[in-house]
Amino acid sequence: MLKSNLKVILAERDMKGKDLAEILGVSNVIVSKWVTNKSNPTTEKLYEMAYKLDVKVDDLYEYIPDEETAE
C-alpha cells in the first residue's frame, strides 16, 4: 500500500491542493483524492508532480506493506 505524503509536502511549501492542481493542470478533486489515498496519479503525473515540487518520487509516497504480506 502507498501512503501519500502530499499533505505534508504541500504544507511545507505553504501550498494548497488547488495550487498543485493548477500547476499540474488537473482538478482540485483529483488532487484531493491523491492526498487522501482514494486514488493514485498516473506515472506521468507522479513524475511531473515530483519535478514541480522539487522532490523525489519516493518522497511523494511511502510504501507500507500489507499485514498479510509482511509475515
CSV table of C-alpha atoms in Angstrom, one decimal:
chain,number,residue,atom,x,y,z
A,1,MET,CA,0.0,0.0,0.0
A,2,LEU,CA,1.2,3.5,-0.8
A,3,LYS,CA,0.7,6.3,1.7
A,4,SER,CA,0.6,9.8,0.3
A,5,ASN,CA,3.0,12.4,1.7
A,6,LEU,CA,1.5,15.1,-0.4
A,7,LYS,CA,-0.3,16.8,2.5
A,8,VAL,CA,3.0,17.3,4.4
A,9,ILE,CA,4.9,18.3,1.3
A,10,LEU,CA,2.3,20.9,0.3
A,11,ALA,CA,2.2,22.3,3.9
A,12,GLU,CA,6.0,22.6,3.9
A,13,ARG,CA,5.7,24.8,0.8
A,14,ASP,CA,2.7,26.7,2.1
A,15,MET,CA,0.6,25.4,-0.8
A,16,LYS,CA,-2.9,24.1,-1.0
A,17,GLY,CA,-4.2,21.2,-3.2
A,18,LYS,CA,-5.8,23.8,-5.5
A,19,ASP,CA,-2.3,25.3,-6.1
A,20,LEU,CA,-0.9,21.9,-7.1
A,21,ALA,CA,-4.0,21.2,-9.3
A,22,GLU,CA,-3.4,24.4,-11.1
A,23,ILE,CA,0.3,23.7,-11.6
A,24,LEU,CA,-0.4,20.2,-12.9
A,25,GLY,CA,-3.5,21.1,-15.0
A,26,VAL,CA,-5.8,18.8,-13.1
A,27,SER,CA,-8.9,19.4,-11.0
A,28,ASN,CA,-8.9,20.0,-7.3
A,29,VAL,CA,-11.0,16.8,-6.8
A,30,ILE,CA,-8.2,14.7,-8.4
A,31,VAL,CA,-5.5,16.2,-6.1
A,32,SER,CA,-7.8,15.7,-3.1
A,33,LYS,CA,-8.1,12.0,-4.0
A,34,TRP,CA,-4.3,11.7,-4.2
A,35,VAL,CA,-3.8,13.4,-0.8
A,36,THR,CA,-6.4,11.1,0.9
A,37,ASN,CA,-5.2,7.9,-0.8
A,38,LYS,CA,-8.5,7.4,-2.7
A,39,SER,CA,-6.6,7.2,-6.0
A,40,ASN,CA,-3.1,7.5,-7.3
A,41,PRO,CA,-1.7,9.7,-10.0
A,42,THR,CA,-0.6,8.3,-13.3
A,43,THR,CA,3.1,7.6,-13.6
A,44,GLU,CA,3.4,10.7,-15.8
A,45,LYS,CA,1.7,13.0,-13.3
A,46,LEU,CA,3.7,11.5,-10.5
A,47,TYR,CA,7.0,12.4,-12.1
A,48,GLU,CA,5.6,15.8,-13.2
A,49,MET,CA,4.5,16.4,-9.6
A,50,ALA,CA,7.9,15.4,-8.2
A,51,TYR,CA,9.6,17.7,-10.7
A,52,LYS,CA,7.3,20.7,-10.0
A,53,LEU,CA,7.6,20.2,-6.2
A,54,ASP,CA,11.3,19.7,-6.4
A,55,VAL,CA,11.2,16.4,-4.6
A,56,LYS,CA,12.0,12.7,-5.4
A,57,VAL,CA,9.2,10.5,-6.5
A,58,ASP,CA,10.0,8.4,-3.4
A,59,ASP,CA,9.3,11.4,-1.2
A,60,LEU,CA,5.7,11.6,-2.5
A,61,TYR,CA,4.6,8.2,-1.4
A,62,GLU,CA,5.7,5.9,1.4
A,63,TYR,CA,5.4,2.1,0.9
A,64,ILE,CA,3.6,0.4,3.8
A,65,PRO,CA,3.5,-3.4,3.5
A,66,ASP,CA,0.1,-5.1,3.9
A,67,GLU,CA,-0.1,-7.0,7.1
A,68,GLU,CA,-0.8,-10.2,5.1
A,69,THR,CA,2.4,-9.9,3.1
A,70,ALA,CA,4.5,-8.6,5.9
A,71,GLU,CA,4.9,-12.0,7.6
